[in-house]
Amino acid sequence: MAMEVTQVLLNAQAIDASVRKQAEDSLRQFQEQNLPSFLLSLSGELANEEKPVDSRKLAGLILKNALDAKEQHRKFELVQRWLSLDGNAKTQIKTCLLSTLSSPVADARSTASQVIAKVAGIELPHKQWPELIGSLLLNVHQQSIHIKQATLETLGYLCEEVSPDVIDQDQVNKILTAVVQGMNASEGNNDVRLAATRSLYNALGFAQANFSNDMERDYIMRVVCEATLSPEVKIRQAAFECLVSIASTYYDKLARYIQDIFGITAKAVREDEEPVALQAIEFWSSICDEEIDILEAYGDDFTGDSDIPCFRFIKQALPALVPMLLETLLKQEEDQDQDEGAWNIAMAGGTCLGLVARTVGDEIVPLVMPFIEENITKSDWRQREAATYAFGSILEGPAPEKLMPIVNVALTFMLTALTQDPNNHVKDTTAWTLGRIFEFLHGSDVDTPIINQTNCQQIITVLLQSMKDVPNVAEKACGALYFLAQGYEDVGVSSPLTPYFQEIVQALLNVTHREDAGESRLRTAAYETLNEVVRCATDETASMVLQLVPVIMMELHNTLEGQKLSSDERERQGELQGLLCGCLQVLIQKLGSSDATKYMFMQYADNMMGLFLRVFACRNATVHEEAMLAIGALAYATGPDFAKYMTEFYKYIEMGLQNFEEYQVCAVTVGVVGDVCRALEDKILPFCDGIMAQLLKNLSSDQLHRSVKPPIFSCFGDIALAIGENFEKYLVYAMPMLQRAAELSAHTAGADDEMTDYTNSLRNGILEAYSGIFQGFKSSPKTQLLIPYAPHILQFLDSIYMGKDMDEIVMKTAIGVLGDLADTLGSNAGSLIQQSVSSKDFLRECLSSDDHLIKESAEWAKLAISRAISI
């Protein structure tokens, strides 16, 4: 039974907060007390032409949110809830939705389109609502423009919601025919044509069979290319978006169209409005992405048996493509450096130029150098900036020896420009380019160093000077210094930066205290650079690194002193605390890993731990994460002595493990439990009951983000390794959990790439748990407790091997577990391993692996197995 909801929906949008809250409460109550009636009332409101637009739109929005959610577990609940709803109610709701597609009110139609697609996304995979697509296709042939436009929009949303295997090919053909006909130049109405073009974008994933048929593909490509020439800018933009998607989805089918597409894109880049021109550039960026992937995967040898040929479209287009991209660099915007989210033709052109350089390597250099030489000294800032940007963009891709002679000349010029150019844009891009030079052409793997005793001092002087410049230039100068330091990471005893270490650190600390350090990510960049300078420092500067500890601790202490702050100030302070905890983490890792400094550093450990625990009192997820990571590093550095902090720290471990909402905090906490186990070994025992209980609870929960579950399994392994045979009392809980997860990971294989990655991380977590448990029980009289679990573990290893979709990490862990099994159970495992389906083949494959870590693990496993069998 539907109810009158108009006034409540209007009140829910009132300016007065109390009226709004009251309306939201009554909507919530209505939903909880009678869901079918609530949803019916909303769909009735949306369909009713006599109701105000605002109440109809909100009704549709609430209806949509009742069917879908971002969080996986919530989405699952909503799907189940809809599926179990009374059939009559669902039919009435769907009737209302379909009738709304003919509404004269555009907002109502558009909202109904989205809701229909959400319902279809739930029902079609369950073989429900089979008549939907048929009735939508009938709509497309109606005279009414409104119905046509709304139906095409609905088909687009529907293709976004359901996966291609849910709709049979016959219906796919009909959908594509309707959509492509709607895009045709003969379609007189622009709204219909736009809706059709946007729908095609979503439907391209369904068109595999159609793109394999020459005639159908020719037709689709012709209509898309014609739409790029429409008089209506939004249609042109949508058509180019389709081309971008086709570039990545159907790269292997593009050869016969690429010449024409070049002509269309070049015209758009040079003459069309910015939103269209940006998509035209994006097409070539997509082609670069495809070719880079193919070249990385297959190297240069394209024999006949390569699945995906590389057509080298970019190489063929170079003589025309590069000049077109260079022209775009001159179309900068005045304030682009101040606006973090800025994106314009010049930036898109530079990004594409960088991808072209990565695709073709050396061949780009002679095509870009004349542009640089011609413009770098011009009086117009746009020309100087464009030349600098072009140079910075081509530094990744060509061989260092090709670039070295040019860079050696350019370096001096750029250092001068960075301090003396009157224009901030030019300085910003110059500092960025220096960063790129240091990132790609400086470091232990580059044969001829570009930085020597002579220019090192000048480089540092200029960068430190630039760190006092306006925030966006200073931020890029920090970035350049970051890569400069990183290039000296492996120098061994003496680094050319040592004489300037104190000066560099002081300059970076000064940047963090600037009044305007909140702009252009400047403060963050300064701390990131400071961390990198510390991380790459050599033993010569150890005493100076040690002096930095009390300085950073004092800064963190100052942020914790009770001032009354506004919510904005609190957010900024949270950000600062996170950066300081991150900095302390790097200092702990640096000083704690060297015997020379560890003893001196330990004098700060108690105070530092005190500060970290105080940080947990602030409600800010990022800060909690950073503090947890720093404590993990401290545990690793202090080893068994960390036990004295556990009583106080334990409650924060518990808090972190229970934080399902901010699941990254939960994941980091799980990792830190592992660090603490490695540090304390059996001293962790008094806290294990609580930790294990919480971890088991987390694994059973549908509320926790799935990405946290693999690390929890690994953590079982860390705990077992730390407490050895004392893990006995948890076996009865942990082993069945591991077994269930192992079975689940066998069933989820073969899905999309994202699912395969997740499955591999799940398998790796399970295997690390088994490995820790077996190693923990080794040489204990209680090893026989593990024998009943061995057959299942071997079955799991068989299923992984037979699945053929494991990555290198899983392969290494899996062969290690086979070895652990043999090593711990001895002769009890020997006969089981001999009976196992694939152990022999798996071992043989790992022994001949190119990956030396896999090979090493396999050799150890072979030894353990031969011992177990010979006993």
PDB file of N, CA and C in Angstrom, residues 614-700:
ATOM      1  N   ARG A 614      49.942   8.755  22.768  1.00  0.00           N
ATOM      2  CA  ARG A 614      49.097   9.963  22.903  1.00  0.00           C
ATOM      3  C   ARG A 614      48.419  10.314  21.584  1.00  0.00           C
ATOM      4  N   VAL A 615      49.107  10.001  20.483  1.00  0.00           N
ATOM      5  CA  VAL A 615      48.529  10.290  19.163  1.00  0.00           C
ATOM      6  C   VAL A 615      47.219   9.528  18.963  1.00  0.00           C
ATOM      7  N   PHE A 616      47.133   8.321  19.553  1.00  0.00           N
ATOM      8  CA  PHE A 616      45.908   7.520  19.368  1.00  0.00           C
ATOM      9  C   PHE A 616      44.675   8.183  19.962  1.00  0.00           C
ATOM     10  N   ALA A 617      44.901   9.142  20.858  1.00  0.00           N
ATOM     11  CA  ALA A 617      43.745   9.830  21.455  1.00  0.00           C
ATOM     12  C   ALA A 617      43.072  10.758  20.438  1.00  0.00           C
ATOM     13  N   CYS A 618      43.805  11.128  19.355  1.00  0.00           N
ATOM     14  CA  CYS A 618      43.208  12.009  18.346  1.00  0.00           C
ATOM     15  C   CYS A 618      42.366  11.158  17.405  1.00  0.00           C
ATOM     16  N   ARG A 619      41.195  11.660  17.044  1.00  0.00           N
ATOM     17  CA  ARG A 619      40.335  10.877  16.148  1.00  0.00           C
ATOM     18  C   ARG A 619      40.690  11.183  14.700  1.00  0.00           C
ATOM     19  N   ASN A 620      41.656  10.476  14.156  1.00  0.00           N
ATOM     20  CA  ASN A 620      42.009  10.710  12.765  1.00  0.00           C
ATOM     21  C   ASN A 620      42.663   9.441  12.220  1.00  0.00           C
ATOM     22  N   ALA A 621      41.989   8.838  11.244  1.00  0.00           N
ATOM     23  CA  ALA A 621      42.418   7.527  10.749  1.00  0.00           C
ATOM     24  C   ALA A 621      43.841   7.559  10.196  1.00  0.00           C
ATOM     25  N   THR A 622      44.160   8.598   9.403  1.00  0.00           N
ATOM     26  CA  THR A 622      45.489   8.654   8.776  1.00  0.00           C
ATOM     27  C   THR A 622      46.575   8.692   9.842  1.00  0.00           C
ATOM     28  N   VAL A 623      46.319   9.473  10.915  1.00  0.00           N
ATOM     29  CA  VAL A 623      47.318   9.594  11.984  1.00  0.00           C
ATOM     30  C   VAL A 623      47.486   8.249  12.685  1.00  0.00           C
ATOM     31  N   HIS A 624      46.364   7.556  12.936  1.00  0.00           N
ATOM     32  CA  HIS A 624      46.445   6.246  13.599  1.00  0.00           C
ATOM     33  C   HIS A 624      47.285   5.284  12.767  1.00  0.00           C
ATOM     34  N   GLU A 625      47.071   5.341  11.462  1.00  0.00           N
ATOM     35  CA  GLU A 625      47.806   4.460  10.562  1.00  0.00           C
ATOM     36  C   GLU A 625      49.309   4.741  10.664  1.00  0.00           C
ATOM     37  N   GLU A 626      49.662   6.034  10.574  1.00  0.00           N
ATOM     38  CA  GLU A 626      51.086   6.411  10.616  1.00  0.00           C
ATOM     39  C   GLU A 626      51.715   6.062  11.968  1.00  0.00           C
ATOM     40  N   ALA A 627      50.958   6.299  13.057  1.00  0.00           N
ATOM     41  CA  ALA A 627      51.494   5.992  14.388  1.00  0.00           C
ATOM     42  C   ALA A 627      51.692   4.480  14.536  1.00  0.00           C
ATOM     43  N   MET A 628      50.745   3.697  14.040  1.00  0.00           N
ATOM     44  CA  MET A 628      50.856   2.225  14.087  1.00  0.00           C
ATOM     45  C   MET A 628      52.116   1.761  13.354  1.00  0.00           C
ATOM     46  N   LEU A 629      52.308   2.312  12.137  1.00  0.00           N
ATOM     47  CA  LEU A 629      53.472   1.908  11.345  1.00  0.00           C
ATOM     48  C   LEU A 629      54.778   2.263  12.067  1.00  0.00           C
ATOM     49  N   ALA A 630      54.778   3.439  12.719  1.00  0.00           N
ATOM     50  CA  ALA A 630      55.986   3.853  13.446  1.00  0.00           C
ATOM     51  C   ALA A 630      56.233   2.918  14.636  1.00  0.00           C
ATOM     52  N   ILE A 631      55.148   2.503  15.310  1.00  0.00           N
ATOM     53  CA  ILE A 631      55.295   1.576  16.444  1.00  0.00           C
ATOM     54  C   ILE A 631      55.803   0.221  15.953  1.00  0.00           C
ATOM     55  N   GLY A 632      55.315  -0.203  14.773  1.00  0.00           N
ATOM     56  CA  GLY A 632      55.814  -1.459  14.193  1.00  0.00           C
ATOM     57  C   GLY A 632      57.313  -1.394  13.981  1.00  0.00           C
ATOM     58  N   ALA A 633      57.791  -0.248  13.477  1.00  0.00           N
ATOM     59  CA  ALA A 633      59.237  -0.074  13.258  1.00  0.00           C
ATOM     60  C   ALA A 633      59.984  -0.067  14.598  1.00  0.00           C
ATOM     61  N   LEU A 634      59.375   0.573  15.607  1.00  0.00           N
ATOM     62  CA  LEU A 634      60.007   0.635  16.933  1.00  0.00           C
ATOM     63  C   LEU A 634      60.108  -0.765  17.545  1.00  0.00           C
ATOM     64  N   ALA A 635      59.054  -1.566  17.366  1.00  0.00           N
ATOM     65  CA  ALA A 635      59.070  -2.942  17.892  1.00  0.00           C
ATOM     66  C   ALA A 635      60.214  -3.722  17.245  1.00  0.00           C
ATOM     67  N   TYR A 636      60.359  -3.548  15.938  1.00  0.00           N
ATOM     68  CA  TYR A 636      61.407  -4.267  15.210  1.00  0.00           C
ATOM     69  C   TYR A 636      62.787  -3.841  15.732  1.00  0.00           C
ATOM     70  N   ALA A 637      62.935  -2.529  15.995  1.00  0.00           N
ATOM     71  CA  ALA A 637      64.243  -2.010  16.440  1.00  0.00           C
ATOM     72  C   ALA A 637      64.554  -2.408  17.880  1.00  0.00           C
ATOM     73  N   THR A 638      63.525  -2.416  18.756  1.00  0.00           N
ATOM     74  CA  THR A 638      63.808  -2.672  20.184  1.00  0.00           C
ATOM     75  C   THR A 638      63.822  -4.161  20.518  1.00  0.00           C
ATOM     76  N   GLY A 639      63.208  -4.983  19.669  1.00  0.00           N
ATOM     77  CA  GLY A 639      63.220  -6.429  19.914  1.00  0.00           C
ATOM     78  C   GLY A 639      62.492  -6.791  21.199  1.00  0.00           C
ATOM     79  N   PRO A 640      63.030  -7.775  21.966  1.00  0.00           N
ATOM     80  CA  PRO A 640      62.331  -8.271  23.166  1.00  0.00           C
ATOM     81  C   PRO A 640      62.026  -7.167  24.191  1.00  0.00           C
ATOM     82  N   ASP A 641      62.838  -6.081  24.173  1.00  0.00           N
ATOM     83  CA  ASP A 641      62.603  -4.989  25.142  1.00  0.00           C
ATOM     84  C   ASP A 641      61.250  -4.309  24.921  1.00  0.00           C
ATOM     85  N   PHE A 642      60.637  -4.528  23.757  1.00  0.00           N
ATOM     86  CA  PHE A 642      59.347  -3.896  23.469  1.00  0.00           C
ATOM     87  C   PHE A 642      58.266  -4.390  24.432  1.00  0.00           C
ATOM     88  N   ALA A 643      58.530  -5.514  25.093  1.00  0.00           N
ATOM     89  CA  ALA A 643      57.525  -6.113  26.000  1.00  0.00           C
ATOM     90  C   ALA A 643      57.032  -5.110  27.042  1.00  0.00           C
ATOM     91  N   LYS A 644      57.902  -4.195  27.477  1.00  0.00           N
ATOM     92  CA  LYS A 644      57.507  -3.268  28.557  1.00  0.00           C
ATOM     93  C   LYS A 644      56.398  -2.307  28.124  1.00  0.00           C
ATOM     94  N   TYR A 645      56.211  -2.157  26.807  1.00  0.00           N
ATOM     95  CA  TYR A 645      55.162  -1.233  26.345  1.00  0.00           C
ATOM     96  C   TYR A 645      53.825  -1.939  26.109  1.00  0.00           C
ATOM     97  N   MET A 646      53.842  -3.282  26.160  1.00  0.00           N
ATOM     98  CA  MET A 646      52.681  -4.017  25.660  1.00  0.00           C
ATOM     99  C   MET A 646      51.399  -3.786  26.471  1.00  0.00           C
ATOM    100  N   THR A 647      51.537  -3.717  27.795  1.00  0.00           N
ATOM    101  CA  THR A 647      50.318  -3.567  28.607  1.00  0.00           C
ATOM    102  C   THR A 647      49.566  -2.317  28.195  1.00  0.00           C
ATOM    103  N   GLU A 648      50.313  -1.235  27.984  1.00  0.00           N
ATOM    104  CA  GLU A 648      49.706   0.043  27.598  1.00  0.00           C
ATOM    105  C   GLU A 648      49.248   0.007  26.129  1.00  0.00           C
ATOM    106  N   PHE A 649      50.070  -0.621  25.302  1.00  0.00           N
ATOM    107  CA  PHE A 649      49.810  -0.591  23.852  1.00  0.00           C
ATOM    108  C   PHE A 649      48.669  -1.540  23.455  1.00  0.00           C
ATOM    109  N   TYR A 650      48.479  -2.596  24.246  1.00  0.00           N
ATOM    110  CA  TYR A 650      47.540  -3.640  23.841  1.00  0.00           C
ATOM    111  C   TYR A 650      46.137  -3.106  23.532  1.00  0.00           C
ATOM    112  N   LYS A 651      45.682  -2.139  24.341  1.00  0.00           N
ATOM    113  CA  LYS A 651      44.306  -1.654  24.115  1.00  0.00           C
ATOM    114  C   LYS A 651      44.174  -0.962  22.759  1.00  0.00           C
ATOM    115  N   TYR A 652      45.296  -0.386  22.273  1.00  0.00           N
ATOM    116  CA  TYR A 652      45.248   0.273  20.954  1.00  0.00           C
ATOM    117  C   TYR A 652      45.310  -0.754  19.823  1.00  0.00           C
ATOM    118  N   ILE A 653      45.975  -1.880  20.103  1.00  0.00           N
ATOM    119  CA  ILE A 653      45.950  -2.986  19.126  1.00  0.00           C
ATOM    120  C   ILE A 653      44.503  -3.443  18.967  1.00  0.00           C
ATOM    121  N   GLU A 654      43.853  -3.628  20.130  1.00  0.00           N
ATOM    122  CA  GLU A 654      42.463  -4.096  20.118  1.00  0.00           C
ATOM    123  C   GLU A 654      41.574  -3.104  19.360  1.00  0.00           C
ATOM    124  N   MET A 655      41.796  -1.822  19.637  1.00  0.00           N
ATOM    125  CA  MET A 655      41.010  -0.764  19.001  1.00  0.00           C
ATOM    126  C   MET A 655      41.213  -0.788  17.477  1.00  0.00           C
ATOM    127  N   GLY A 656      42.461  -0.953  17.067  1.00  0.00           N
ATOM    128  CA  GLY A 656      42.780  -0.979  15.633  1.00  0.00           C
ATOM    129  C   GLY A 656      42.156  -2.183  14.948  1.00  0.00           C
ATOM    130  N   LEU A 657      42.218  -3.336  15.620  1.00  0.00           N
ATOM    131  CA  LEU A 657      41.667  -4.560  15.012  1.00  0.00           C
ATOM    132  C   LEU A 657      40.145  -4.495  14.918  1.00  0.00           C
ATOM    133  N   GLN A 658      39.528  -3.665  15.764  1.00  0.00           N
ATOM    134  CA  GLN A 658      38.058  -3.559  15.722  1.00  0.00           C
ATOM    135  C   GLN A 658      37.585  -2.448  14.781  1.00  0.00           C
ATOM    136  N   ASN A 659      38.537  -1.742  14.163  1.00  0.00           N
ATOM    137  CA  ASN A 659      38.160  -0.591  13.339  1.00  0.00           C
ATOM    138  C   ASN A 659      37.812  -1.037  11.910  1.00  0.00           C
ATOM    139  N   PHE A 660      36.592  -1.547  11.751  1.00  0.00           N
ATOM    140  CA  PHE A 660      36.166  -2.033  10.432  1.00  0.00           C
ATOM    141  C   PHE A 660      35.883  -0.876   9.479  1.00  0.00           C
ATOM    142  N   GLU A 661      35.411   0.247  10.053  1.00  0.00           N
ATOM    143  CA  GLU A 661      35.029   1.387   9.215  1.00  0.00           C
ATOM    144  C   GLU A 661      36.238   1.874   8.417  1.00  0.00           C
ATOM    145  N   GLU A 662      37.324   2.180   9.158  1.00  0.00           N
ATOM    146  CA  GLU A 662      38.553   2.653   8.497  1.00  0.00           C
ATOM    147  C   GLU A 662      39.452   1.433   8.344  1.00  0.00           C
ATOM    148  N   TYR A 663      39.124   0.608   7.353  1.00  0.00           N
ATOM    149  CA  TYR A 663      39.738  -0.724   7.297  1.00  0.00           C
ATOM    150  C   TYR A 663      41.248  -0.675   7.054  1.00  0.00           C
ATOM    151  N   GLN A 664      41.753   0.476   6.484  1.00  0.00           N
ATOM    152  CA  GLN A 664      43.216   0.558   6.307  1.00  0.00           C
ATOM    153  C   GLN A 664      43.908   0.526   7.662  1.00  0.00           C
ATOM    154  N   VAL A 665      43.274   1.182   8.668  1.00  0.00           N
ATOM    155  CA  VAL A 665      43.852   1.178  10.026  1.00  0.00           C
ATOM    156  C   VAL A 665      43.879  -0.257  10.542  1.00  0.00           C
ATOM    157  N   CYS A 666      42.803  -0.984  10.281  1.00  0.00           N
ATOM    158  CA  CYS A 666      42.719  -2.377  10.721  1.00  0.00           C
ATOM    159  C   CYS A 666      43.833  -3.196  10.062  1.00  0.00           C
ATOM    160  N   ALA A 667      44.010  -2.993   8.754  1.00  0.00           N
ATOM    161  CA  ALA A 667      45.036  -3.754   8.020  1.00  0.00           C
ATOM    162  C   ALA A 667      46.437  -3.448   8.549  1.00  0.00           C
ATOM    163  N   VAL A 668      46.696  -2.164   8.795  1.00  0.00           N
ATOM    164  CA  VAL A 668      48.014  -1.780   9.317  1.00  0.00           C
ATOM    165  C   VAL A 668      48.234  -2.385  10.704  1.00  0.00           C
ATOM    166  N   THR A 669      47.170  -2.383  11.526  1.00  0.00           N
ATOM    167  CA  THR A 669      47.290  -2.960  12.874  1.00  0.00           C
ATOM    168  C   THR A 669      47.631  -4.448  12.794  1.00  0.00           C
ATOM    169  N   VAL A 670      46.992  -5.158  11.857  1.00  0.00           N
ATOM    170  CA  VAL A 670      47.294  -6.583  11.683  1.00  0.00           C
ATOM    171  C   VAL A 670      48.780  -6.750  11.351  1.00  0.00           C
ATOM    172  N   GLY A 671      49.294  -5.876  10.467  1.00  0.00           N
ATOM    173  CA  GLY A 671      50.714  -5.931  10.109  1.00  0.00           C
ATOM    174  C   GLY A 671      51.612  -5.674  11.307  1.00  0.00           C
ATOM    175  N   VAL A 672      51.198  -4.736  12.163  1.00  0.00           N
ATOM    176  CA  VAL A 672      52.005  -4.388  13.341  1.00  0.00           C
ATOM    177  C   VAL A 672      51.993  -5.534  14.369  1.00  0.00           C
ATOM    178  N   VAL A 673      50.864  -6.244  14.472  1.00  0.00           N
ATOM    179  CA  VAL A 673      50.837  -7.426  15.349  1.00  0.00           C
ATOM    180  C   VAL A 673      51.934  -8.394  14.898  1.00  0.00           C
ATOM    181  N   GLY A 674      52.082  -8.547  13.563  1.00  0.00           N
ATOM    182  CA  GLY A 674      53.160  -9.398  13.031  1.00  0.00           C
ATOM    183  C   GLY A 674      54.536  -8.887  13.440  1.00  0.00           C
ATOM    184  N   ASP A 675      54.743  -7.563  13.328  1.00  0.00           N
ATOM    185  CA  ASP A 675      56.037  -6.968  13.739  1.00  0.00           C
ATOM    186  C   ASP A 675      56.325  -7.244  15.212  1.00  0.00           C
ATOM    187  N   VAL A 676      55.283  -7.058  16.033  1.00  0.00           N
ATOM    188  CA  VAL A 676      55.444  -7.235  17.487  1.00  0.00           C
ATOM    189  C   VAL A 676      55.758  -8.710  17.798  1.00  0.00           C
ATOM    190  N   CYS A 677      55.088  -9.631  17.091  1.00  0.00           N
ATOM    191  CA  CYS A 677      55.381 -11.064  17.290  1.00  0.00           C
ATOM    192  C   CYS A 677      56.839 -11.366  16.979  1.00  0.00           C
ATOM    193  N   ARG A 678      57.329 -10.802  15.887  1.00  0.00           N
ATOM    194  CA  ARG A 678      58.729 -11.066  15.511  1.00  0.00           C
ATOM    195  C   ARG A 678      59.688 -10.462  16.547  1.00  0.00           C
ATOM    196  N   ALA A 679      59.273  -9.339  17.127  1.00  0.00           N
ATOM    197  CA  ALA A 679      60.155  -8.685  18.108  1.00  0.00           C
ATOM    198  C   ALA A 679      60.139  -9.426  19.450  1.00  0.00           C
ATOM    199  N   LEU A 680      58.945  -9.818  19.905  1.00  0.00           N
ATOM    200  CA  LEU A 680      58.808 -10.353  21.268  1.00  0.00           C
ATOM    201  C   LEU A 680      58.965 -11.864  21.351  1.00  0.00           C
ATOM    202  N   GLU A 681      58.751 -12.548  20.239  1.00  0.00           N
ATOM    203  CA  GLU A 681      58.695 -14.008  20.229  1.00  0.00           C
ATOM    204  C   GLU A 681      57.741 -14.489  21.331  1.00  0.00           C
ATOM    205  N   ASP A 682      58.188 -15.419  22.210  1.00  0.00           N
ATOM    206  CA  ASP A 682      57.178 -15.977  23.140  1.00  0.00           C
ATOM    207  C   ASP A 682      56.712 -15.000  24.225  1.00  0.00           C
ATOM    208  N   LYS A 683      57.342 -13.826  24.296  1.00  0.00           N
ATOM    209  CA  LYS A 683      56.852 -12.830  25.272  1.00  0.00           C
ATOM    210  C   LYS A 683      55.488 -12.248  24.876  1.00  0.00           C
ATOM    211  N   ILE A 684      55.051 -12.555  23.660  1.00  0.00           N
ATOM    212  CA  ILE A 684      53.738 -12.073  23.204  1.00  0.00           C
ATOM    213  C   ILE A 684      52.625 -12.947  23.793  1.00  0.00           C
ATOM    214  N   LEU A 685      53.002 -14.088  24.347  1.00  0.00           N
ATOM    215  CA  LEU A 685      52.016 -15.102  24.780  1.00  0.00           C
ATOM    216  C   LEU A 685      50.854 -14.566  25.625  1.00  0.00           C
ATOM    217  N   PRO A 686      51.138 -13.719  26.654  1.00  0.00           N
ATOM    218  CA  PRO A 686      50.011 -13.261  27.498  1.00  0.00           C
ATOM    219  C   PRO A 686      48.921 -12.508  26.721  1.00  0.00           C
ATOM    220  N   PHE A 687      49.254 -12.007  25.539  1.00  0.00           N
ATOM    221  CA  PHE A 687      48.279 -11.193  24.804  1.00  0.00           C
ATOM    222  C   PHE A 687      47.613 -11.968  23.663  1.00  0.00           C
ATOM    223  N   CYS A 688      48.051 -13.216  23.485  1.00  0.00           N
ATOM    224  CA  CYS A 688      47.604 -13.956  22.300  1.00  0.00           C
ATOM    225  C   CYS A 688      46.126 -14.310  22.322  1.00  0.00           C
ATOM    226  N   ASP A 689      45.583 -14.648  23.501  1.00  0.00           N
ATOM    227  CA  ASP A 689      44.153 -15.027  23.539  1.00  0.00           C
ATOM    228  C   ASP A 689      43.295 -13.905  22.972  1.00  0.00           C
ATOM    229  N   GLY A 690      43.547 -12.689  23.456  1.00  0.00           N
ATOM    230  CA  GLY A 690      42.754 -11.537  23.006  1.00  0.00           C
ATOM    231  C   GLY A 690      42.948 -11.268  21.523  1.00  0.00           C
ATOM    232  N   ILE A 691      44.217 -11.331  21.085  1.00  0.00           N
ATOM    233  CA  ILE A 691      44.508 -11.023  19.678  1.00  0.00           C
ATOM    234  C   ILE A 691      43.871 -12.072  18.770  1.00  0.00           C
ATOM    235  N   MET A 692      44.071 -13.356  19.108  1.00  0.00           N
ATOM    236  CA  MET A 692      43.521 -14.428  18.259  1.00  0.00           C
ATOM    237  C   MET A 692      41.989 -14.353  18.212  1.00  0.00           C
ATOM    238  N   ALA A 693      41.376 -14.089  19.376  1.00  0.00           N
ATOM    239  CA  ALA A 693      39.900 -14.015  19.412  1.00  0.00           C
ATOM    240  C   ALA A 693      39.418 -12.920  18.457  1.00  0.00           C
ATOM    241  N   GLN A 694      40.096 -11.775  18.484  1.00  0.00           N
ATOM    242  CA  GLN A 694      39.677 -10.660  17.624  1.00  0.00           C
ATOM    243  C   GLN A 694      39.930 -10.977  16.146  1.00  0.00           C
ATOM    244  N   LEU A 695      41.073 -11.602  15.859  1.00  0.00           N
ATOM    245  CA  LEU A 695      41.379 -11.937  14.460  1.00  0.00           C
ATOM    246  C   LEU A 695      40.362 -12.936  13.903  1.00  0.00           C
ATOM    247  N   LEU A 696      39.989 -13.935  14.720  1.00  0.00           N
ATOM    248  CA  LEU A 696      39.002 -14.929  14.265  1.00  0.00           C
ATOM    249  C   LEU A 696      37.653 -14.258  14.026  1.00  0.00           C
ATOM    250  N   LYS A 697      37.330 -13.312  14.912  1.00  0.00           N
ATOM    251  CA  LYS A 697      36.071 -12.578  14.777  1.00  0.00           C
ATOM    252  C   LYS A 697      36.085 -11.756  13.469  1.00  0.00           C
ATOM    253  N   ASN A 698      37.228 -11.128  13.190  1.00  0.00           N
ATOM    254  CA  ASN A 698      37.358 -10.324  11.965  1.00  0.00           C
ATOM    255  C   ASN A 698      37.148 -11.178  10.715  1.00  0.00           C
ATOM    256  N   LEU A 699      37.722 -12.391  10.756  1.00  0.00           N
ATOM    257  CA  LEU A 699      37.602 -13.262   9.580  1.00  0.00           C
ATOM    258  C   LEU A 699      36.159 -13.689   9.350  1.00  0.00           C
ATOM    259  N   SER A 700      35.388 -13.826  10.436  1.00  0.00           N
ATOM    260  CA  SER A 700      33.993 -14.293  10.300  1.00  0.00           C
ATOM    261  C   SER A 700      33.061 -13.167   9.883  1.00  0.00           C
TER     262      SER A 700
END
